[in-house]
GROMACS .gro file of C-alpha atoms in nm:
model
  380
    1GLU     CA    1  13.837  15.856   0.064
    2GLU     CA    2  13.470  15.795   0.002
    3ASP     CA    3  13.249  16.029  -0.218
    4ALA     CA    4  13.022  16.248   0.004
    5PRO     CA    5  12.643  16.162  -0.081
    6LEU     CA    6  12.476  16.384  -0.336
    7ILE     CA    7  12.140  16.532  -0.217
    8TYR     CA    8  11.873  16.687  -0.438
    9GLY     CA    9  11.561  16.841  -0.299
   10LEU     CA   10  11.207  16.856  -0.442
   11GLU     CA   11  10.965  17.122  -0.373
   12LEU     CA   12  10.686  16.870  -0.326
   13PRO     CA   13  10.649  16.545  -0.136
   14ALA     CA   14  10.734  16.234  -0.328
   15ARG     CA   15  10.732  15.871  -0.296
   16CYS     CA   16  10.785  15.724  -0.654
   17LEU     CA   17  11.155  15.660  -0.778
   18CYS     CA   18  11.309  15.432  -1.061
   19PRO     CA   19  11.622  15.412  -1.259
   20GLN     CA   20  11.602  15.460  -1.614
   21THR     CA   21  11.638  15.076  -1.664
   22ALA     CA   22  11.713  15.038  -2.047
   23GLU     CA   23  11.988  15.316  -2.025
   24SER     CA   24  12.325  15.127  -1.962
   25ASN     CA   25  12.580  15.415  -2.045
   26VAL     CA   26  12.460  15.683  -1.800
   27THR     CA   27  12.307  15.683  -1.408
   28ARG     CA   28  11.964  15.832  -1.454
   29PHE     CA   29  11.659  15.802  -1.228
   30ILE     CA   30  11.306  15.908  -1.253
   31VAL     CA   31  11.112  16.054  -0.979
   32GLY     CA   32  10.724  16.144  -0.941
   33THR     CA   33  10.585  16.385  -0.690
   34GLN     CA   34  10.276  16.349  -0.502
   35SER     CA   35  10.100  16.669  -0.397
   36LEU     CA   36   9.728  16.698  -0.376
   37LYS     CA   37   9.705  17.085  -0.409
   38GLN     CA   38   9.989  17.169  -0.643
   39GLU     CA   39  10.087  17.062  -1.006
   40ASN     CA   40  10.288  16.744  -1.002
   41GLN     CA   41  10.632  16.695  -1.168
   42ILE     CA   42  10.839  16.443  -1.323
   43HIS     CA   43  11.226  16.480  -1.234
   44LEU     CA   44  11.475  16.324  -1.448
   45VAL     CA   45  11.793  16.322  -1.261
   46GLU     CA   46  12.155  16.225  -1.406
   47PHE     CA   47  12.432  16.140  -1.180
   48ASP     CA   48  12.760  16.223  -1.301
   49ASP     CA   49  13.018  15.995  -1.150
   50GLU     CA   50  13.345  16.128  -1.274
   51ASN     CA   51  13.263  16.506  -1.136
   52ASN     CA   52  13.009  16.373  -0.860
   53GLN     CA   53  12.734  16.612  -0.974
   54LEU     CA   54  12.380  16.594  -1.054
   55GLU     CA   55  12.199  16.735  -1.343
   56LYS     CA   56  11.823  16.743  -1.365
   57THR     CA   57  11.525  16.837  -1.575
   58VAL     CA   58  11.168  16.891  -1.462
   59PHE     CA   59  10.853  16.808  -1.647
   60ALA     CA   60  10.487  16.861  -1.541
   61HIS     CA   61  10.271  16.589  -1.459
   62VAL     CA   62   9.909  16.740  -1.500
   63ASP     CA   63   9.702  16.429  -1.436
   64GLY     CA   64   9.759  16.408  -1.056
   65GLU     CA   65   9.966  16.272  -0.761
   66ILE     CA   66  10.187  15.981  -0.874
   67TRP     CA   67  10.145  15.660  -0.667
   68HIS     CA   68  10.357  15.425  -0.900
   69LEU     CA   69  10.617  15.512  -1.147
   70LEU     CA   70  10.827  15.267  -1.355
   71SER     CA   71  11.041  15.288  -1.662
   72SER     CA   72  11.068  15.050  -1.962
   73TYR     CA   73  11.320  14.755  -1.968
   74ASN     CA   74  11.373  14.788  -2.349
   75ASP     CA   75  11.322  15.179  -2.443
   76PRO     CA   76  11.498  15.422  -2.236
   77LEU     CA   77  11.247  15.694  -2.345
   78LEU     CA   78  10.941  15.526  -2.200
   79PHE     CA   79  10.789  15.503  -1.852
   80SER     CA   80  10.460  15.477  -1.682
   81THR     CA   81  10.290  15.653  -1.396
   82CYS     CA   82   9.985  15.542  -1.200
   83TYR     CA   83   9.813  15.835  -1.043
   84SER     CA   84   9.507  15.961  -0.873
   85SER     CA   85   9.330  16.318  -0.866
   86TYR     CA   86   9.065  16.507  -0.693
   87LYS     CA   87   8.836  16.695  -0.921
   88ASP     CA   88   8.486  16.825  -0.858
   89GLY     CA   89   8.445  16.635  -0.539
   90LYS     CA   90   8.547  16.297  -0.667
   91LEU     CA   91   8.857  16.069  -0.654
   92GLY     CA   92   8.979  15.966  -0.989
   93THR     CA   93   9.263  15.719  -1.087
   94GLY     CA   94   9.444  15.623  -1.384
   95CYS     CA   95   9.756  15.486  -1.579
   96LYS     CA   96   9.953  15.619  -1.867
   97ILE     CA   97  10.254  15.555  -2.069
   98TYR     CA   98  10.472  15.851  -2.141
   99LYS     CA   99  10.777  15.905  -2.363
  100PHE     CA  100  11.064  16.147  -2.294
  101VAL     CA  101  11.109  16.397  -2.615
  102SER     CA  102  11.433  16.550  -2.684
  103ASP     CA  103  11.485  16.869  -2.876
  104SER     CA  104  11.661  16.657  -3.168
  105GLU     CA  105  11.382  16.561  -3.439
  106ASN     CA  106  11.589  16.252  -3.513
  107GLN     CA  107  11.573  16.106  -3.142
  108GLY     CA  108  11.349  15.823  -3.099
  109PRO     CA  109  11.301  15.483  -2.988
  110ALA     CA  110  11.474  15.334  -3.298
  111ASP     CA  111  11.800  15.542  -3.233
  112THR     CA  112  11.842  15.452  -2.866
  113GLY     CA  113  12.117  15.174  -2.935
  114ASP     CA  114  12.392  15.421  -2.795
  115PHE     CA  115  12.156  15.629  -2.599
  116ASP     CA  116  12.340  15.928  -2.429
  117THR     CA  117  12.136  16.225  -2.479
  118GLY     CA  118  12.188  16.444  -2.189
  119VAL     CA  119  11.899  16.525  -1.948
  120GLY     CA  120  11.906  16.891  -2.037
  121ASN     CA  121  11.803  16.784  -2.401
  122PHE     CA  122  11.473  16.659  -2.300
  123GLU     CA  123  11.204  16.954  -2.354
  124SER     CA  124  10.883  16.771  -2.286
  125ILE     CA  125  10.711  16.413  -2.212
  126ASP     CA  126  10.425  16.294  -2.455
  127GLU     CA  127  10.151  16.085  -2.349
  128VAL     CA  128  10.177  15.755  -2.558
  129CYS     CA  129   9.875  15.590  -2.448
  130THR     CA  130   9.617  15.557  -2.154
  131VAL     CA  131   9.620  15.183  -1.993
  132SER     CA  132   9.281  15.100  -1.900
  133SER     CA  133   9.032  14.786  -1.881
  134SER     CA  134   8.683  14.775  -1.852
  135GLU     CA  135   8.707  14.505  -1.562
  136ILE     CA  136   8.927  14.732  -1.350
  137ASN     CA  137   8.839  15.068  -1.189
  138HIS     CA  138   9.153  15.135  -1.010
  139ILE     CA  139   9.502  15.048  -1.145
  140SER     CA  140   9.742  15.051  -0.844
  141SER     CA  141  10.085  14.956  -1.028
  142LEU     CA  142  10.199  14.882  -1.374
  143GLN     CA  143  10.500  14.642  -1.427
  144TRP     CA  144  10.688  14.632  -1.753
  145LYS     CA  145  10.777  14.289  -1.868
  146PRO     CA  146  11.149  14.238  -1.837
  147ILE     CA  147  11.176  14.042  -2.179
  148GLU     CA  148  11.332  14.199  -2.501
  149ASP     CA  149  11.099  14.354  -2.753
  150ASP     CA  150  10.794  14.248  -2.544
  151ASN     CA  151  10.518  14.494  -2.571
  152GLN     CA  152  10.310  14.360  -2.288
  153VAL     CA  153  10.278  14.506  -1.936
  154MET     CA  154  10.122  14.374  -1.644
  155VAL     CA  155   9.847  14.593  -1.433
  156LEU     CA  156   9.733  14.533  -1.102
  157GLY     CA  157   9.426  14.660  -0.959
  158ASP     CA  158   9.086  14.564  -0.796
  159GLY     CA  159   9.201  14.218  -0.708
  160LYS     CA  160   9.282  14.138  -1.068
  161LEU     CA  161   9.593  14.085  -1.295
  162HIS     CA  162   9.573  14.215  -1.641
  163LEU     CA  163   9.799  14.184  -1.925
  164PHE     CA  164   9.788  14.494  -2.144
  165ASP     CA  165   9.919  14.505  -2.496
  166LEU     CA  166  10.111  14.863  -2.571
  167VAL     CA  167  10.068  14.841  -2.946
  168GLU     CA  168   9.697  14.735  -2.956
  169GLU     CA  169   9.621  14.938  -2.662
  170LYS     CA  170   9.407  14.675  -2.523
  171THR     CA  171   9.375  14.419  -2.247
  172GLU     CA  172   9.518  14.081  -2.360
  173SER     CA  173   9.386  13.862  -2.072
  174SER     CA  174   9.292  13.894  -1.712
  175PHE     CA  175   9.205  13.697  -1.419
  176SER     CA  176   9.097  13.756  -1.076
  177PHE     CA  177   9.306  13.606  -0.791
  178GLN     CA  178   9.144  13.548  -0.449
  179LEU     CA  179   9.270  13.772  -0.169
  180PRO     CA  180   9.205  13.657   0.187
  181GLU     CA  181   8.998  13.850   0.414
  182LYS     CA  182   9.103  13.955   0.743
  183LYS     CA  183   8.835  14.042   1.018
  184GLY     CA  184   8.582  14.071   0.745
  185HIS     CA  185   8.787  14.307   0.538
  186PRO     CA  186   8.931  14.215   0.182
  187LEU     CA  187   9.302  14.264   0.174
  188VAL     CA  188   9.451  14.491  -0.096
  189ALA     CA  189   9.753  14.372  -0.314
  190THR     CA  190  10.052  14.610  -0.225
  191CYS     CA  191  10.283  14.512  -0.470
  192GLY     CA  192  10.356  14.297  -0.771
  193LYS     CA  193  10.665  14.183  -0.984
  194TRP     CA  194  10.757  13.959  -1.284
  195ASN     CA  195  10.992  13.697  -1.204
  196PRO     CA  196  11.270  13.771  -1.409
  197HIS     CA  197  11.341  13.390  -1.477
  198HIS     CA  198  11.150  13.142  -1.659
  199THR     CA  199  11.128  13.389  -1.954
  200ALA     CA  200  10.902  13.597  -1.739
  201LYS     CA  201  10.609  13.368  -1.720
  202GLN     CA  202  10.529  13.414  -1.350
  203PHE     CA  203  10.416  13.721  -1.187
  204ALA     CA  204  10.431  13.760  -0.796
  205VAL     CA  205  10.164  13.943  -0.588
  206ALA     CA  206  10.186  14.042  -0.240
  207SER     CA  207   9.879  14.080  -0.034
  208GLY     CA  208   9.825  14.116   0.334
  209GLN     CA  209  10.092  13.902   0.477
  210ASN     CA  210  10.120  13.649   0.195
  211ILE     CA  211  10.295  13.630  -0.137
  212THR     CA  212  10.166  13.442  -0.438
  213SER     CA  213  10.346  13.380  -0.759
  214PHE     CA  214  10.112  13.292  -1.056
  215ASP     CA  215  10.214  13.116  -1.366
  216MET     CA  216  10.068  13.309  -1.662
  217ARG     CA  217  10.031  12.998  -1.891
  218SER     CA  218   9.794  12.807  -1.648
  219LYS     CA  219   9.676  13.085  -1.433
  220SER     CA  220   9.758  12.888  -1.132
  221PRO     CA  221   9.977  12.949  -0.825
  222ALA     CA  222  10.364  12.867  -0.910
  223PHE     CA  223  10.458  12.906  -0.553
  224GLN     CA  224  10.315  13.065  -0.226
  225LEU     CA  225  10.463  13.212   0.079
  226GLU     CA  226  10.206  13.217   0.341
  227ASN     CA  227  10.243  13.437   0.645
  228CYS     CA  228  10.587  13.525   0.547
  229HIS     CA  229  10.575  13.820   0.772
  230GLY     CA  230  10.389  13.920   1.094
  231GLN     CA  231  10.226  14.217   0.938
  232LEU     CA  232  10.168  14.354   0.602
  233VAL     CA  233  10.429  14.264   0.310
  234ARG     CA  234  10.543  14.609   0.168
  235ASP     CA  235  10.769  14.500  -0.108
  236LEU     CA  236  10.958  14.204  -0.269
  237ASP     CA  237  11.246  14.143  -0.532
  238PHE     CA  238  11.372  13.846  -0.741
  239ASN     CA  239  11.743  13.775  -0.721
  240PRO     CA  240  11.860  13.845  -1.073
  241ASN     CA  241  12.124  13.558  -1.043
  242LYS     CA  242  11.930  13.273  -0.861
  243GLN     CA  243  11.606  13.160  -0.994
  244TYR     CA  244  11.454  13.050  -0.685
  245HIS     CA  245  11.561  13.332  -0.441
  246VAL     CA  246  11.332  13.610  -0.334
  247VAL     CA  247  11.368  13.868  -0.059
  248THR     CA  248  11.056  14.054   0.102
  249CYS     CA  249  11.006  14.300   0.353
  250GLY     CA  250  10.707  14.449   0.568
  251ASP     CA  251  10.557  14.632   0.862
  252ASP     CA  252  10.728  14.381   1.102
  253CYS     CA  253  11.055  14.564   1.049
  254LEU     CA  254  11.203  14.258   0.901
  255VAL     CA  255  11.378  14.163   0.574
  256LYS     CA  256  11.365  13.806   0.460
  257PHE     CA  257  11.543  13.591   0.207
  258TRP     CA  258  11.350  13.265   0.078
  259ASP     CA  259  11.406  12.982  -0.139
  260THR     CA  260  11.067  12.934  -0.305
  261ARG     CA  261  11.133  12.553  -0.337
  262GLU     CA  262  11.112  12.533   0.044
  263PRO     CA  263  10.873  12.809   0.124
  264LYS     CA  264  10.799  12.710   0.472
  265ALA     CA  265  11.077  12.908   0.660
  266PRO     CA  266  11.302  13.192   0.501
  267ILE     CA  267  11.683  13.099   0.466
  268SER     CA  268  11.781  13.414   0.625
  269VAL     CA  269  11.648  13.715   0.813
  270LEU     CA  270  11.752  14.065   0.886
  271GLU     CA  271  11.635  14.138   1.243
  272SER     CA  272  11.773  14.469   1.375
  273ASP     CA  273  11.844  14.697   1.049
  274HIS     CA  274  11.520  14.889   1.064
  275SER     CA  275  11.308  14.995   1.378
  276HIS     CA  276  10.968  15.057   1.159
  277TRP     CA  277  10.815  14.939   0.851
  278VAL     CA  278  11.029  14.851   0.583
  279TRP     CA  279  10.898  15.007   0.252
  280GLY     CA  280  11.162  14.903  -0.006
  281VAL     CA  281  11.429  14.622  -0.070
  282ARG     CA  282  11.650  14.562  -0.378
  283PHE     CA  283  11.911  14.304  -0.493
  284ASN     CA  284  12.206  14.476  -0.663
  285PRO     CA  285  12.153  14.365  -1.036
  286PHE     CA  286  12.497  14.295  -1.093
  287HIS     CA  287  12.624  14.168  -0.767
  288ASP     CA  288  12.324  13.998  -0.592
  289GLN     CA  289  12.512  13.986  -0.258
  290LEU     CA  290  12.453  14.350  -0.215
  291VAL     CA  291  12.111  14.404  -0.065
  292LEU     CA  292  11.953  14.782  -0.018
  293SER     CA  293  11.664  14.827   0.224
  294CYS     CA  294  11.466  15.154   0.330
  295GLY     CA  295  11.191  15.240   0.589
  296SER     CA  296  10.986  15.471   0.770
  297ASP     CA  297  11.251  15.517   1.027
  298SER     CA  298  11.455  15.723   0.786
  299ARG     CA  299  11.720  15.482   0.729
  300VAL     CA  300  11.875  15.341   0.413
  301VAL     CA  301  12.075  15.006   0.486
  302LEU     CA  302  12.318  14.809   0.274
  303ASN     CA  303  12.417  14.458   0.353
  304ASN     CA  304  12.636  14.201   0.208
  305LYS     CA  305  12.469  13.866   0.189
  306ALA     CA  306  12.768  13.674   0.056
  307SER     CA  307  12.682  13.320   0.215
  308ILE     CA  308  12.339  13.298   0.020
  309SER     CA  309  12.442  13.485  -0.295
  310SER     CA  310  12.551  13.340  -0.642
  311GLU     CA  311  12.901  13.384  -0.556
  312PRO     CA  312  12.929  13.254  -0.171
  313PHE     CA  313  13.307  13.176  -0.230
  314GLY     CA  314  13.377  13.502  -0.391
  315HIS     CA  315  13.577  13.492  -0.753
  316MET     CA  316  13.772  13.160  -0.732
  317VAL     CA  317  14.070  13.155  -0.958
  318ASP     CA  318  14.068  12.754  -0.938
  319GLU     CA  319  13.749  12.590  -0.911
  320GLU     CA  320  13.926  12.248  -0.855
  321ASP     CA  321  14.033  12.358  -0.491
  322ASP     CA  322  13.707  12.266  -0.322
  323ASP     CA  323  13.877  12.183  -0.004
  324GLN     CA  324  13.984  12.516   0.045
  325LYS     CA  325  13.671  12.697  -0.035
  326GLU     CA  326  13.515  12.901   0.249
  327LYS     CA  327  13.180  13.088   0.237
  328LYS     CA  328  13.225  13.448   0.280
  329SER     CA  329  13.034  13.584   0.600
  330ASP     CA  330  12.762  13.827   0.566
  331GLN     CA  331  12.795  14.185   0.721
  332LEU     CA  332  12.615  14.498   0.761
  333ILE     CA  333  12.808  14.729   0.520
  334ALA     CA  334  12.659  15.078   0.621
  335VAL     CA  335  12.346  15.261   0.752
  336TYR     CA  336  12.286  15.602   0.568
  337GLU     CA  337  12.095  15.835   0.757
  338GLU     CA  338  12.076  16.162   0.536
  339HIS     CA  339  11.713  16.144   0.528
  340GLU     CA  340  11.496  16.293   0.797
  341ASP     CA  341  11.145  16.166   0.679
  342SER     CA  342  11.016  15.811   0.569
  343VAL     CA  343  11.222  15.660   0.297
  344TYR     CA  344  10.969  15.515   0.049
  345ALA     CA  345  11.206  15.399  -0.223
  346VAL     CA  346  11.550  15.292  -0.282
  347GLU     CA  347  11.692  15.175  -0.625
  348TRP     CA  348  12.014  15.063  -0.788
  349SER     CA  349  12.154  15.240  -1.071
  350ALA     CA  350  12.101  15.032  -1.403
  351ALA     CA  351  12.423  15.154  -1.553
  352ASP     CA  352  12.675  15.160  -1.254
  353PRO     CA  353  12.683  14.853  -1.020
  354TRP     CA  354  12.797  15.069  -0.731
  355SER     CA  355  12.567  15.380  -0.730
  356PHE     CA  356  12.202  15.376  -0.561
  357ALA     CA  357  11.934  15.650  -0.511
  358SER     CA  358  11.693  15.689  -0.218
  359LEU     CA  359  11.391  15.887  -0.189
  360SER     CA  360  11.210  16.021   0.133
  361TYR     CA  361  10.853  16.176   0.139
  362ASP     CA  362  10.982  16.528   0.196
  363GLY     CA  363  11.116  16.525  -0.148
  364ARG     CA  364  11.471  16.456  -0.072
  365ILE     CA  365  11.689  16.236  -0.315
  366VAL     CA  366  12.016  16.108  -0.203
  367ILE     CA  367  12.269  15.931  -0.438
  368ASN     CA  368  12.533  15.709  -0.246
  369LYS     CA  369  12.789  15.485  -0.365
  370VAL     CA  370  12.895  15.140  -0.227
  371PRO     CA  371  13.211  15.175  -0.020
  372LYS     CA  372  13.543  15.142  -0.213
  373THR     CA  373  13.680  14.858   0.024
  374VAL     CA  374  13.349  14.663  -0.035
  375LYS     CA  375  13.365  14.702  -0.416
  376PHE     CA  376  13.738  14.614  -0.419
  377ASP     CA  377  13.679  14.277  -0.184
  378ILE     CA  378  13.397  14.177  -0.442
  379LEU     CA  379  13.579  14.240  -0.753
  380LEU     CA  380  13.941  14.106  -0.654
   0.00000   0.00000   0.00000
């Protein structure tokens, strides 16, 4: 019997969801709301797999409506928000780093090796620093570096990339990248992400229908995917196990898989999963054949892309039997339709390979699990 999905409803609209990435023992997700009139909130949601239950703690986010949210790869207590607020007739934006504070005085970043404090033990969030630059007016997103003990983050906005040092609280370096114009209007970068391979020396940016990955050492393009979607590119993700593979999604309702060494054409395309804009796509961080996508059609789709994964033949006992090896076939595993509004985010758990959460604009969070038959087929 499969576990029923768990549903948690927020009182406010929301579009930002991320896992507590540095927490490897417990499945937790962080959610940020987006209300123009009411005080916004940060929700820390914990999934109890054994009892199939949810625990949650709510914190006030007084700075405004949250447009981007991400947790640190190194410290489970740290996370960032990019936000906007409307005050005195003016629209203001900003970006800050926050820290979860527990009711134990001894709890801190240095004590998080075996981090298992329950969500109910956090009493507040404290502001650590404000991320800003004299060269950038509007920060659209912040990306933590997926490198151990690295204090730099990448901030994206105004057509520029900025490396920001969290210790010194200053911009280390920045450079402008040329975004093409369409019908006389400059394109805006929709998302950006560190390449986890190559010691995180490359950062990819999606703008319009194109994706460009910049090498931080030479400040020049490492690879480019031109016109990779018929319409706007909404999201991208790097395969955690194959250094040249990346997945993209966009307003053309498609999910495409690419080998960056051969950027002229995708190696695979998912054409019929979504009927509207695809807002998010994610490789499973443990088993890269599992791929999630979500979109404005209120759907969350789980696919098995075994043929182009790091284990196309499955777990082979004897690697010498090359003649008997056959690639596993791809399949649509499931379509989840618990949402009634546009699904803006879908994320895998950082602690459990088989759990994932999705968030729709009406504030509904749904936690599902990979079907047990698929799980056992991958493991056996």
